Amino acid sequence: MDGSSNSALQTYDKHVGLKFQLYNSLFTALPFHRVEKTGVLLSIFLLHCEEGFEKVLSPAEIISTFFSQYTPYRTEQEQMDLLFRFVQYAERQVVLFDALEDASFRETHDMSGAGTLKHLQAEVEQTQAHQQLKEKLRDFSVRLVLTAHPTQFYPSEVLGIINDLSKALVSDNTAQVNSYLRQLGKTPFFKNEKPSPYDEAVSLIWYLENVFYQSAGQIMSSLKTQFPEAVLADNPLIRLGFWPGGDRDGNPFVSAQITLKVAEALRGAIIKSYYQDVRRLKRRLTFKGVLNELIALEEKLYNNLFLPGYKADITKEDILAPLEKITQTLIKDHNRLFLNLAENLVRKVELFGLYFASLDVRQDSSAHTEALEAIAAQTEALPKNYTQLSAEEKISALLKANATVDSTALENDLHRDTVESMQAIKAIQQINGEQGCHRYIISHSTSALDIMEVYGLFLLSGWNPEELSVDIVPLFETIDDLRNARGVMQALYTSEVYRQHLQRRGNIQTIMLGFSDGTKDGGYLMANWSIYKAKEELSLLAKQHDLQVVFFDGRGGPPARGGGRTHQFYASMGSNIASKEIQLTIQGQTISSNFGTIDAAQYNMEQLMHAGIRNALFTSRETTLTHEEERLMQQMADESYQAYNTLKNLPNFLEYLNYASPLRYYAEANIGSRPAKRKPGKLNLNDLRAVPYVGSWSQLKQNLPGYYGVGTAMEKLENEGQWEAVEQLYSRSLFVRTLVGNCEMAMTKCFFPLTAFLAKHPQYGELWKMIHEEFERTKQYVLRLTGNAQLMEDKPVNRLSIQMRQRIELPLLTIQQFALTKIREMEEQETEAPDKSKFEKLVMRCSFGIINAERNSA
């Protein structure tokens, strides 16, 4: 290990490892029932688990021997009580660990190092690339879209405590830390009821107000200071997007009323943030010619927030104009005193307007088809024989339709909502501005008709084609959809009507590409490569049609869903892939782990901005693959796909996941408002959502979607004498290194001894062995490729963080598997067991702590 790695490890150990040991001892004073004993026994239980798994004992055997050797508890009730106390205790250890990592972020990350904007400034100065930077920043932006995917297990009350706890830890205020830990002990970690889509929106607005508002403002202010000529007021370099309250795809609880309510909450949140900033400015800007302007602005914002009837009585310009006047007065009359504070607020208003984050509306293509068939049957707006028409005839009928459908004439709620949600977009734009809601995303886009149906529905909802200020965004996810994407877009680009629509939208087409369902469908390597190839083809196609294409990536938290080190993916895109903007979803607990504090959010946003800007300014040969390298990647992806498909198509594949993991309890955990499956009925892979699919593999500690097929592909290529070519590809391509690095992360989080007892299972033993063998094979080839002795050896701090988290979660994993074993035994006996619900509750309670400890597990 080199000196810098050693020093980084020491810093991490000092600020996180050592402090965790110290503060962990405070838990013995927490207000739990018999807590002193719980803490001591949990430490013994952890060691007992580690020893037991080394001896290849099952979780049930480990728990049984623990109770007989170390406790006087013999009744099931006493034993269950202790296990629940262990879960409570471990959950709060996870919170403490999260808070310590958040608090030490500045010490453990170089805020001016590689990938930051300070680093970019040095690179621009060195290469004299000021003009290129100015060109790039004219229309570049990073759009982070917060989604309501149900993997954020902390209720908002706990999020607030973590935030305060981090601040107390930064200042080493032990008394305060102790009181917050006591508060944690009294605060429930789970919800008795499912949140509504509006509840989900409110909990994410907490991040907008407390984290993104501050960090994005700081980034823009420092960028404007560093590159005053390049940063333009009319191009927000950071844009925030928002899905709760707009994402209808499979969430039957989202309605047009909720969409409007969430848009109003976003508007209220940003005006409140401006109001608070103006009040803070008043304390500093007490000068002549400045204070009176601030008082008038404060009153205007106050009226908008608190007095009914004022809602639309303010514009972005109403806020900017007095602020601009104030900055001029500070420059002219007051020696620029506190100018930076006023300018910081100006930057924020330029970024967030009156909408804070753009609300995206998303719906599945099948819902639009259904709605149009209902409109044809129940109104006069479309021909009665609409369903019998060919795709071309349907498009023609849609374009001829000039009636506005009365939604109340439609019998079905979903059909009514489809029309009303399109009308809601217009209402939001009138109050929050066009940026408040201007994108309609179509899941499962398989043909040009899917996009034209949405265009037609907008016309039928009362929109004038000349004024249709909405981007229609197709979403391609499965491997087949990604392969067909070029044909779909070609058909659209040659449609005269759609082309005119694009012209009115600045000749820009946004296309969404989904990693999650791609991985579920085709495995890790094939999904990533299919998206890369689709981007190449779609970039070339847009160029041929004189259009600008913008890619919006649907990424989850873990590598298996396009997560991991995302900024490296963007840095690794070749010069033949359009990179006008970087747009990606931030999902689940990735929001709190990567953007949970102002420091972390600023660092991670800067990394993404640096990746996008640097690509345009200093594209190196390393990022663009040659034809020969693409052929090799395709071959690896094909081999990997074949291996994954063989496994996926085994008749008992999904049954194994359902049997061994907490998959069936996802929907009951009250963590998200949407169901775990898209459609009711028998479990099948197509309808199973990516979050529970990937999350269940994660809780099994098998993380299959993050590596399966990679080892087989490398072995096949080695047997064909191509290993040297694979090594060269790895050393030359940042894209391949990023793929392999994220694969390493997924494998580092595996722990096969947890489920080793299943190797002997009569029905699932062979399947377990297949997965384990592929894990070992992939690990062996990845280590050969990286030259490391152990996974993630070149990222020692990340590796240590994972190891420490794994020790905290091991008791939870053991208890969860024990509870699942008990449930299976009861079900196999086919008797009504009154205790079954207790064990089910134990499974779900363990899930919360495990997923929070994982940070990016689903």
PDB file of C-alpha atoms in Angstrom, residues 99 143 162 271 490 544 554 743 750 792 814:
ATOM      1  CA  ALA A  99     -23.510  10.360  10.999  1.00  0.00           C
ATOM      2  CA  ARG A 143     -29.675  17.468 -13.961  1.00  0.00           C
ATOM      3  CA  ILE A 162     -28.900  12.280  11.755  1.00  0.00           C
ATOM      4  CA  ILE A 271     -40.094  30.839  -1.796  1.00  0.00           C
ATOM      5  CA  GLN A 490     -35.591   7.158 -36.889  1.00  0.00           C
ATOM      6  CA  GLN A 544     -27.573  12.851 -39.216  1.00  0.00           C
ATOM      7  CA  GLY A 554     -32.279   5.955 -14.993  1.00  0.00           C
ATOM      8  CA  CYS A 743     -18.413  -5.083 -10.233  1.00  0.00           C
ATOM      9  CA  CYS A 750     -21.208 -10.380  -0.810  1.00  0.00           C
ATOM     10  CA  MET A 792     -11.071  -3.037  -3.869  1.00  0.00           C
ATOM     11  CA  THR A 814     -28.125 -13.705  10.762  1.00  0.00           C
TER      12      THR A 814
END
